[in-house]
CSV table of C-alpha atoms and ligand atoms in Angstrom, one decimal:
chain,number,residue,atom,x,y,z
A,12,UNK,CA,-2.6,-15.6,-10.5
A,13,UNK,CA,-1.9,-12.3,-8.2
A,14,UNK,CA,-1.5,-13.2,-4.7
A,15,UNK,CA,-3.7,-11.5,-2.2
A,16,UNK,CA,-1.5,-8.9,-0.7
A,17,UNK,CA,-2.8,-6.3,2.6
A,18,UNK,CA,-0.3,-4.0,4.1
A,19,UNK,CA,-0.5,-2.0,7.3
A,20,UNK,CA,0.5,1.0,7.5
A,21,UNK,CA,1.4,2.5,11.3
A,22,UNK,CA,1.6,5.8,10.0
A,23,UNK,CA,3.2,7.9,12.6
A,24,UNK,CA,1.8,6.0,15.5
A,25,UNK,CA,4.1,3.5,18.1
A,26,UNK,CA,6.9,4.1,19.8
A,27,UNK,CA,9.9,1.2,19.3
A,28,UNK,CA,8.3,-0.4,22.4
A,29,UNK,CA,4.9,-0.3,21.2
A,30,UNK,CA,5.7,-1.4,17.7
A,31,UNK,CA,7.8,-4.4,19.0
A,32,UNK,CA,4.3,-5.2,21.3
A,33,UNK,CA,1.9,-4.8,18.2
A,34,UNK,CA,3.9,-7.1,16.3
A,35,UNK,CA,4.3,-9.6,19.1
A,36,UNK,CA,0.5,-10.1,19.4
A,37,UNK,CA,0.1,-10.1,15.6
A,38,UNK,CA,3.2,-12.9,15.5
A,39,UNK,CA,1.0,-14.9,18.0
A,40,UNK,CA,-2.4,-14.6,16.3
A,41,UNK,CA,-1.6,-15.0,12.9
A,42,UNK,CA,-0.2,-18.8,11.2
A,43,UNK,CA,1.9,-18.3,8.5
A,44,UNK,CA,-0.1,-18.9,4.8
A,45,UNK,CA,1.4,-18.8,1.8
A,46,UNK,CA,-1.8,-17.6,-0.3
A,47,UNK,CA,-2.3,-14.1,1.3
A,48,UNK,CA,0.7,-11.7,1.8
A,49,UNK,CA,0.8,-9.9,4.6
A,50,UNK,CA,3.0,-6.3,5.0
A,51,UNK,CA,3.9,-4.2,8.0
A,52,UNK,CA,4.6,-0.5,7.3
A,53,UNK,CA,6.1,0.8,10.9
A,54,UNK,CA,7.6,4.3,11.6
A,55,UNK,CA,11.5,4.7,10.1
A,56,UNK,CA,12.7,3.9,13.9
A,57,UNK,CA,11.3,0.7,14.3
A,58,UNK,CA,12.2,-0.3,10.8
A,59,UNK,CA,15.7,-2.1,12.7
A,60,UNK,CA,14.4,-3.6,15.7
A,61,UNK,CA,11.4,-5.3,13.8
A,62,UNK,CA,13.4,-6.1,11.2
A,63,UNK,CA,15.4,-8.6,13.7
A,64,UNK,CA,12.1,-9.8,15.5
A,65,UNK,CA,9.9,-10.3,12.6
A,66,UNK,CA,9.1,-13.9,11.6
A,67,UNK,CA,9.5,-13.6,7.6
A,68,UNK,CA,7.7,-16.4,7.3
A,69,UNK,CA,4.6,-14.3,8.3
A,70,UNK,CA,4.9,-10.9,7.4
A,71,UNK,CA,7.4,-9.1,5.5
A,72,UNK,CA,8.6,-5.1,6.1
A,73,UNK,CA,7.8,-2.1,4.5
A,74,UNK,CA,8.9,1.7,5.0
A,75,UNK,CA,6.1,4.5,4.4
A,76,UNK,CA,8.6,6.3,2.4
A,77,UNK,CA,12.3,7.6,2.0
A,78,UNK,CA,14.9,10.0,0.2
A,79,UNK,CA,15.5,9.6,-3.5
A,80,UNK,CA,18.9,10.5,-3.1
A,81,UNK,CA,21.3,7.4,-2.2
A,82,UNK,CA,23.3,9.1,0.2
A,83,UNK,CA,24.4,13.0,0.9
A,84,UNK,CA,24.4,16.3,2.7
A,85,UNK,CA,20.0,15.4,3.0
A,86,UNK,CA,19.6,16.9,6.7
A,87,UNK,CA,17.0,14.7,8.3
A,88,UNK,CA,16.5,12.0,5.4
A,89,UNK,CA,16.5,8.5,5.4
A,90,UNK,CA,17.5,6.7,1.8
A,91,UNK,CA,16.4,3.6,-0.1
A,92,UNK,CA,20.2,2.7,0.0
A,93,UNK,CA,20.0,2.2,3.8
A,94,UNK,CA,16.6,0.3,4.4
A,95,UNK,CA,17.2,-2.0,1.8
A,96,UNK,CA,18.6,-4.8,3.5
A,97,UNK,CA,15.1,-4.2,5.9
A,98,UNK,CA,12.5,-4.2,3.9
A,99,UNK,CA,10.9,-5.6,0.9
A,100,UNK,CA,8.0,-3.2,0.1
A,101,UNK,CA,8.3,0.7,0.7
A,102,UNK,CA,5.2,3.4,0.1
A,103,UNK,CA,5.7,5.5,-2.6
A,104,UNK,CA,3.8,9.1,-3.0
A,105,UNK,CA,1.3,8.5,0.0
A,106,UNK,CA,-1.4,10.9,-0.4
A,107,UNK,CA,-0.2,12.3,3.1
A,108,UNK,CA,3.0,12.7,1.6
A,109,UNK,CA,1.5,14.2,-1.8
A,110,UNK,CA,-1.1,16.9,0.9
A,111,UNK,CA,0.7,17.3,4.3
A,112,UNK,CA,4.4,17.1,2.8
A,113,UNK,CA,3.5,19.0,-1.0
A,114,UNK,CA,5.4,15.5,-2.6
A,115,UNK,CA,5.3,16.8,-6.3
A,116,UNK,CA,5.6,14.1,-9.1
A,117,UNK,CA,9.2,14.9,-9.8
A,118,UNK,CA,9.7,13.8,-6.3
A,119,UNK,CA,7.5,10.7,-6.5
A,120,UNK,CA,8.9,10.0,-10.2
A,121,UNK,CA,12.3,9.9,-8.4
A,122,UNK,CA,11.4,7.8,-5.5
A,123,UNK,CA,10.0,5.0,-7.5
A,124,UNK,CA,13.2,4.5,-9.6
A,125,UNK,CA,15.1,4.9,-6.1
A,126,UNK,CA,13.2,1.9,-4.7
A,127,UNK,CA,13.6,-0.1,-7.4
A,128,UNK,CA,17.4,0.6,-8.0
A,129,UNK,CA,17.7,-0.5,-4.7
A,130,UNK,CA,15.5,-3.5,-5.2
A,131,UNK,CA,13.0,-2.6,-3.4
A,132,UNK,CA,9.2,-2.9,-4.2
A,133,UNK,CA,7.6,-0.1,-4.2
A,134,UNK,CA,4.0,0.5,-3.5
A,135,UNK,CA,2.5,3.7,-5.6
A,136,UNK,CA,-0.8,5.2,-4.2
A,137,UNK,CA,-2.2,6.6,-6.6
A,138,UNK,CA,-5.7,8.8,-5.9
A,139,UNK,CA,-8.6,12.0,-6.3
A,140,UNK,CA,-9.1,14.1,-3.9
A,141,UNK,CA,-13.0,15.2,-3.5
A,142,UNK,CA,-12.8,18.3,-5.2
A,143,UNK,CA,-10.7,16.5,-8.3
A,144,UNK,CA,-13.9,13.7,-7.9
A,145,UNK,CA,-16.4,16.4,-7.8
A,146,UNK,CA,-15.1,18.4,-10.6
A,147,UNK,CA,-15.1,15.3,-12.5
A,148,UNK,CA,-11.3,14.7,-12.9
A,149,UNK,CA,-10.6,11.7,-11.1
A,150,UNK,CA,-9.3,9.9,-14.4
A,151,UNK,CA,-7.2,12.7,-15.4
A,152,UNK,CA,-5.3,12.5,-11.7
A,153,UNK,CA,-5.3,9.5,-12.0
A,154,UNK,CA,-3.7,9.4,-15.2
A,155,UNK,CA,-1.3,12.5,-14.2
A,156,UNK,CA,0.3,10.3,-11.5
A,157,UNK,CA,0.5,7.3,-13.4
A,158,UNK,CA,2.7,8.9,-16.3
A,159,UNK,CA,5.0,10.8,-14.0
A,160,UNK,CA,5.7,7.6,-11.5
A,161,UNK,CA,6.2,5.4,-13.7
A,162,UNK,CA,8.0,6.6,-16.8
A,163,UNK,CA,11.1,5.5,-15.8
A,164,UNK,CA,10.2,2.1,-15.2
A,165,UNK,CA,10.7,-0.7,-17.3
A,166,UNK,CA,8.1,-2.9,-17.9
A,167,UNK,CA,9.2,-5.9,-15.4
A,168,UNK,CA,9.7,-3.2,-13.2
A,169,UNK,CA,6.3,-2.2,-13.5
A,170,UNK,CA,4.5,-5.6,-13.3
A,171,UNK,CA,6.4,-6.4,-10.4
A,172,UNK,CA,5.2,-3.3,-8.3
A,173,UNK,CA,2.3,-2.4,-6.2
A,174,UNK,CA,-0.3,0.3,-6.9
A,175,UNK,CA,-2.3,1.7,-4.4
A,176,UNK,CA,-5.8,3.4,-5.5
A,177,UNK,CA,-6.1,5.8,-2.8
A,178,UNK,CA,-9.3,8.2,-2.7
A,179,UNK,CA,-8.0,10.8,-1.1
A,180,UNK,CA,-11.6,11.7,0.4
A,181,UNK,CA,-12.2,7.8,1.6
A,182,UNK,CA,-9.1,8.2,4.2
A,183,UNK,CA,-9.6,8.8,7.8
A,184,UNK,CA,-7.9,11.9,9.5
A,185,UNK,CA,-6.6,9.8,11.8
A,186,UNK,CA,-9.7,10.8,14.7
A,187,UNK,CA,-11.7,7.2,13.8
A,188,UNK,CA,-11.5,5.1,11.2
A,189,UNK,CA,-14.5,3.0,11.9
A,190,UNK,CA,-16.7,5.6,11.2
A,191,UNK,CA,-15.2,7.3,8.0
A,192,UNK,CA,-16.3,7.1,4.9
A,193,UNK,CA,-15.6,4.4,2.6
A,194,UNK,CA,-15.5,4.1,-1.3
A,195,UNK,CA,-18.6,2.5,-3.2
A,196,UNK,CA,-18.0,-0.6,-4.8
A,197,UNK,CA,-18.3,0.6,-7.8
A,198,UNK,CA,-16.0,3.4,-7.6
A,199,UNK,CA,-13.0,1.6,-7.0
A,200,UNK,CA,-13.7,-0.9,-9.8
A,201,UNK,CA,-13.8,2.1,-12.0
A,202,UNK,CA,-10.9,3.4,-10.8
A,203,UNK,CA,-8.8,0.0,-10.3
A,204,UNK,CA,-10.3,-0.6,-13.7
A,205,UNK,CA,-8.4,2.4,-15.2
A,206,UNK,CA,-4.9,1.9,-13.3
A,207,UNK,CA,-4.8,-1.7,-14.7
A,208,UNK,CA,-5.9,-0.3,-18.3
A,209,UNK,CA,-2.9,2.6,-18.0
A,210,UNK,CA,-0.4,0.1,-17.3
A,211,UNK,CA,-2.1,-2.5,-19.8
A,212,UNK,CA,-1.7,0.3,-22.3
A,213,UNK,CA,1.7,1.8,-21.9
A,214,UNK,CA,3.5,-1.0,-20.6
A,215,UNK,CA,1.8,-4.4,-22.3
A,216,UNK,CA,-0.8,-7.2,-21.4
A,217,UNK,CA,1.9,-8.9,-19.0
A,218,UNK,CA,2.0,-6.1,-17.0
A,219,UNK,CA,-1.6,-5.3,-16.7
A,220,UNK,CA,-2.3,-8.8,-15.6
A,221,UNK,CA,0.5,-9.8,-13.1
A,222,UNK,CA,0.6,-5.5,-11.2
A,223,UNK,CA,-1.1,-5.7,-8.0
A,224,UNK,CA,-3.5,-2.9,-7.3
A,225,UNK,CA,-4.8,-2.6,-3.8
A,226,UNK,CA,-7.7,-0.6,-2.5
A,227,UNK,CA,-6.3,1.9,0.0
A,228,UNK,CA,-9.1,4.0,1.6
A,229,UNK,CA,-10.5,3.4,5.3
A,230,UNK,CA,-10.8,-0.5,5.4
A,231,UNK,CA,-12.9,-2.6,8.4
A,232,UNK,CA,-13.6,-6.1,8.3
A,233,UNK,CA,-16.9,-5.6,7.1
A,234,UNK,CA,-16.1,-4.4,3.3
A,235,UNK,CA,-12.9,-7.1,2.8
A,236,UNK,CA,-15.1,-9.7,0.7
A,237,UNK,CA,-16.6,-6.9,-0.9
A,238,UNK,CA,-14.1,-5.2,-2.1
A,239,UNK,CA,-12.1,-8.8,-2.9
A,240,UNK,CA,-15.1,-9.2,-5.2
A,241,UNK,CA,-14.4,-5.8,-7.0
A,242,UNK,CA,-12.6,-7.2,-10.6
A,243,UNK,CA,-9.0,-6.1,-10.3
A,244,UNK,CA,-8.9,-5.7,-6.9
A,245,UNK,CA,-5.7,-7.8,-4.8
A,246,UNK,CA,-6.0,-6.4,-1.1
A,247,UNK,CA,-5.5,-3.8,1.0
A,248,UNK,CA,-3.3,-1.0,2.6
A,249,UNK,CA,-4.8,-0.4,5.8
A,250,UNK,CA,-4.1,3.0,7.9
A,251,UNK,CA,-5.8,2.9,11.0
A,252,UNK,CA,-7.3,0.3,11.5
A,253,UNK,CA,-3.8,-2.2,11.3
A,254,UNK,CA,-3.1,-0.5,14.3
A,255,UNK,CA,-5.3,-2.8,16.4
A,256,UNK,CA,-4.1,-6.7,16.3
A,257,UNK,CA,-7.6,-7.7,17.2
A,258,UNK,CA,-9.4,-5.4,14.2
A,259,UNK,CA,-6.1,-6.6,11.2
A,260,UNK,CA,-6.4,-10.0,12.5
A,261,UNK,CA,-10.1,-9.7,11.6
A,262,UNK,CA,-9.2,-7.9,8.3
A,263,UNK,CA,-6.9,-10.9,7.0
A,264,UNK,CA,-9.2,-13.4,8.6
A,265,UNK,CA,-12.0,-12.0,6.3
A,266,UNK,CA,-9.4,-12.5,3.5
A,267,UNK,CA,-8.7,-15.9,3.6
A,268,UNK,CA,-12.4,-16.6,3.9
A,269,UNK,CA,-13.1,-15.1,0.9
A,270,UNK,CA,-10.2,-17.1,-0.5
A,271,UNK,CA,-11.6,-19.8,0.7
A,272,UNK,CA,-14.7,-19.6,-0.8
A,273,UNK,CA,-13.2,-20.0,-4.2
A,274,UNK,CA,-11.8,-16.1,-4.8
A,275,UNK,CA,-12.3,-14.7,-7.8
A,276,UNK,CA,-13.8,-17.2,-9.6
B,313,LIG,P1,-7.2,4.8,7.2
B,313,LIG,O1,-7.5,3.4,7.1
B,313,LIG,O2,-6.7,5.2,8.5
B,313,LIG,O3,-8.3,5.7,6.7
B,313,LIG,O4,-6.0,5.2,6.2
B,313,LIG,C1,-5.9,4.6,4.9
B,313,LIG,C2,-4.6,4.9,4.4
B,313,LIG,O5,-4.2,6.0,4.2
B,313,LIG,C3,-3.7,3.7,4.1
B,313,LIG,O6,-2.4,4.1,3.8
């Protein structure tokens, strides 16, 4: 049984101040559950002072993404090696990362034996971009990123990850969330289909069946049972929309509904 996991990433949003705030009200609002799993992503510099205030019996911490090297002359990096007493999660090969910051797969392939040296777990997004959907490629990306990430994995290593499905074209640039587009039903259980059948394939039935894959596009309140409903599907990695206490509160309240109301049956 895969435990419901949604994550929030800040992105570069929140100051120290306003990231210890955000979590305060999220603290207050949300009882600790131990059926859903619930994962804050906050900038690199809020990574300390959160990591002291957060109740760990509600949430646990996540970085959106650090150096592969363990330590060295890396002007401007942060590494795996000095988060990992922090967090338990960190994002691996964002597509921001992948578009904005040119992440190639070396770099990604690096990252997610970094994280896991360091016992970390890393969460690998994973996604098309339009013009790969519309040129009919999505499986091939999909595929491409797959193989590089996570070839030097073991297969515990694997099953005991996070994936991300991440359609490029379903995120929000960040101006309004609410009204971007978001993935058909259908698409991600295609795609969420194939990550699970990749790593079914390479790495064996165990790890097909216990690897969480979320669905990372633009998420609302509004398409959480839906997408819960989606066969494969375990939760979320929220951008925008985990920026709000009211709206996330909403998104995991939608959860546990769901879970309520028998899951997956
Ligand atoms: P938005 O929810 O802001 O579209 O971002 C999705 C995302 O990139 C999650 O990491």
């Amino acid at each position: 049984m895969r435990k419901i996991l949604i994550v929030g990433n800040w992105k570069m949003h929140l100051n120290a101040s306003q990231a210890s705030l955000l979590l305060h009200r999220l603290q207050e609002r949300i009882p600790g559950r131990r059926d859903i799993e619930i994962v804050l992503a906050p900038s690199m510099l809020s990574l300390q002072p959160l990591s002291v205030q957060v109740d760990r019996r509600k949430f646990r911490l996540a970085s959106q993404n650090a150096y592969w090297r363990d330590e060295g002359p890396f002007t401007g990096e942060v590494s795996f090696t000095m988060i990992r007493d922090l967090v338990s999660y960190a994002i691996v090969g964002h597509s921001e990362r992948r578009h904005v910051f040119n992440e190639d797969l070396e770099t990604i392939k690096n990252k997610m034996a970094a994280a896991v040296r360091n016992e970390i777990m890393p969460i690998l997004c994973v996604g098309e971009t339009k013009q790969d959907r519309d040129d009919g490629e999505t499986k091939q990306v999909l595929h491409d990123q797959l193989m590089s990430a996570l070839s030097n994995l073991t297969a515990g290593e694997v099953q005991d990850s996070v994936i991300a499905y991440e359609p490029v074209w379903a995120i929000s640039d960040g101006s309004n969330y609410t009204e971007h587009i978001v993935a058909k039903p259908h698409q991600v259980a295609e795609a969420v289909n194939y990550i699970r059948r990749y790593v079914t394939d390479v790495f064996g039935e165990k790890a097909g069946k216990q690897v969480r894959v979320l669905y990372g596009g633009s998420t609302v309140p509004e398409i959480v049972s839906g997408f819960l409903d989606v066969e494969g599907v375990d939760g979320f990695l929220v951008g925008g929309a985990s920026l709000n206490y009211q709206v996330f509160t909403d998104i995991i309240e939608a959860a546990w509904r769901w879970q309520r109301k028998g899951g997956k049956e």
